[in-house]
XYZ file of C-alpha atoms in Angstrom:
180
model
C 6.600 -38.775 -60.177
C 3.142 -40.070 -61.080
C 2.257 -36.856 -62.839
C 5.292 -37.074 -64.981
C 4.635 -40.703 -65.970
C 0.955 -39.764 -66.859
C 2.050 -36.816 -68.951
C 4.723 -38.864 -70.707
C 2.396 -41.746 -71.378
C -0.351 -39.412 -72.607
C 2.186 -37.666 -74.925
C 3.385 -40.905 -76.443
C -0.177 -42.034 -77.111
C -0.995 -38.688 -78.833
C 2.207 -38.881 -80.930
C 1.464 -42.417 -81.935
C -2.010 -41.583 -82.934
C -0.581 -38.595 -84.995
C -2.624 -36.185 -83.025
C 0.539 -34.315 -82.099
C 3.026 -33.876 -84.958
C 6.451 -34.637 -84.121
C 8.739 -32.264 -85.845
C 12.071 -30.378 -84.898
C 10.340 -27.600 -83.155
C 8.285 -29.826 -81.047
C 11.206 -32.011 -80.220
C 13.257 -28.911 -79.198
C 10.333 -27.672 -76.997
C 9.942 -31.072 -75.317
C 13.739 -31.278 -74.711
C 13.671 -27.706 -73.230
C 10.690 -28.491 -71.032
C 12.321 -31.775 -69.916
C 15.520 -29.991 -69.177
C 13.790 -27.354 -67.101
C 11.757 -29.904 -65.268
C 14.957 -31.995 -64.498
C 16.749 -28.845 -63.504
C 13.978 -27.808 -61.262
C 13.573 -31.189 -59.652
C 17.301 -31.625 -59.108
C 18.352 -28.124 -58.074
C 15.154 -26.928 -56.340
C 16.498 -27.906 -52.868
C 19.830 -26.262 -53.436
C 18.265 -23.188 -54.914
C 15.768 -23.136 -51.974
C 18.734 -23.249 -49.493
C 20.550 -20.555 -51.416
C 17.501 -18.322 -51.511
C 16.873 -18.948 -47.824
C 20.491 -18.133 -47.081
C 20.280 -14.924 -49.037
C 17.030 -14.021 -47.325
C 18.637 -14.749 -43.932
C 21.673 -12.660 -44.980
C 19.362 -9.828 -46.015
C 17.335 -10.190 -42.913
C 20.644 -9.982 -40.762
C 21.820 -6.969 -42.789
C 18.482 -5.086 -42.186
C 18.467 -6.040 -38.467
C 22.118 -4.883 -38.119
C 21.153 -1.755 -39.955
C 18.158 -1.130 -37.596
C 20.403 -1.788 -34.604
C 22.978 0.812 -36.043
C 20.181 3.297 -36.552
C 18.939 2.794 -33.079
C 22.469 3.158 -31.661
C 23.044 6.281 -33.743
C 19.694 7.696 -32.466
C 20.482 6.821 -28.892
C 23.927 8.476 -29.313
C 22.315 11.613 -30.801
C 19.787 11.692 -27.964
C 22.513 11.358 -25.314
C 24.588 14.099 -27.113
C 21.608 16.453 -27.187
C 20.957 15.616 -23.500
C 24.511 16.327 -22.610
C 24.409 19.575 -24.647
C 21.336 20.658 -22.717
C 23.153 19.782 -19.470
C 26.219 21.633 -20.761
C 24.224 24.800 -21.456
C 22.607 24.477 -18.058
C 26.011 24.012 -16.362
C 27.351 27.097 -18.218
C 24.354 29.146 -17.021
C 25.029 27.981 -13.452
C 28.668 28.721 -13.741
C 27.778 32.203 -15.066
C 25.545 32.802 -12.011
C 28.143 31.533 -9.684
C 30.875 33.742 -11.350
C 28.571 36.798 -11.080
C 27.960 36.025 -7.411
C 31.747 35.587 -6.783
C 32.553 38.845 -8.539
C 29.910 40.694 -6.523
C 31.316 39.051 -3.289
C 34.800 39.884 -4.241
C 33.980 43.567 -5.234
C 32.211 44.036 -1.965
C 35.016 42.520 0.204
C 37.848 44.116 -1.928
C 37.370 47.576 -0.402
C 37.466 46.099 3.120
C 40.413 43.960 2.187
C 42.287 46.883 0.647
C 41.567 49.143 3.616
C 42.671 46.460 6.099
C 45.786 45.813 4.034
C 46.607 49.586 3.923
C 45.922 49.999 7.652
C 48.155 47.056 8.434
C 50.928 48.479 6.282
C 50.443 51.946 7.668
C 50.449 50.498 11.161
C 53.825 48.721 10.500
C 55.290 51.915 9.092
C 54.212 53.915 12.044
C 55.690 51.394 14.496
C 58.920 51.544 12.541
C 58.868 55.381 12.514
C 58.263 55.336 16.296
C 61.044 52.849 16.938
C 63.300 55.022 14.690
C 62.379 58.138 16.648
C 63.030 56.410 19.966
C 66.368 55.223 18.745
C 67.152 58.602 17.250
C 66.218 60.406 20.534
C 68.451 57.973 22.440
C 71.221 58.532 20.034
C 70.810 62.282 20.175
C 70.763 62.114 23.988
C 73.907 59.989 23.907
C 75.659 62.429 21.614
C 74.596 65.485 23.667
C 75.926 63.734 26.863
C 79.281 62.962 25.183
C 79.566 66.516 23.900
C 78.751 67.869 27.454
C 81.161 65.458 28.926
C 83.836 66.683 26.498
C 82.885 70.362 27.354
C 83.119 69.517 31.157
C 86.472 67.873 30.609
C 87.615 70.854 28.640
C 86.414 73.258 31.299
C 88.208 71.251 33.976
C 91.296 71.151 31.751
C 91.242 74.960 31.261
C 90.695 75.625 34.994
C 93.601 73.513 36.074
C 95.930 74.381 33.229
C 95.475 78.003 32.271
C 94.659 79.568 35.696
C 92.461 82.222 34.173
C 91.001 84.218 37.092
C 87.447 84.295 35.600
C 87.424 80.569 35.079
C 88.801 79.968 38.648
C 86.109 82.135 40.070
C 83.333 80.365 38.120
C 84.913 77.006 39.194
C 84.701 78.012 42.818
C 81.119 79.336 42.436
C 79.899 76.187 40.809
C 81.703 74.036 43.449
C 80.151 76.040 46.233
C 76.708 75.670 44.588
C 77.284 71.959 44.322
C 78.292 71.595 47.880
C 75.219 73.553 49.067
C 72.867 71.240 47.164
C 74.452 68.168 48.719
């Protein structure tokens, strides 16, 4: 404030002594300088606050941008790490799959052989049972046929009285009695 007063007072003295000529251009220049000086003195604090706010906003934007870049880089690093782990896991899976195939191919022959043996064994048991039942059935049929033949023979001996049959009947009866 003191500086302005000194400058104003000095200017008035110079104008009054006709050292500085006072014309339109000078007056316009003085008005412009005064306007700028008043504008600067009145608005300097608000301009300073506005510039500080803008600087703070820019600083926040730059900080957020750096944080986003760091987050993006961390995500990329994590993705690359997971990809490396994924390739390692696939290699391990390939090795396990190869081991499993080798194990299965080695055991498949034994399994197939055991399976065929079990099936063949069951079929043989079935055939054996079928043979036993068939032989029993055949024996039963033979016994029934013989029984019918004996019954017919007895019927013929008693009914027809053929001398050859009677003689054979008596011989077989005598043989039977001798055995008992």
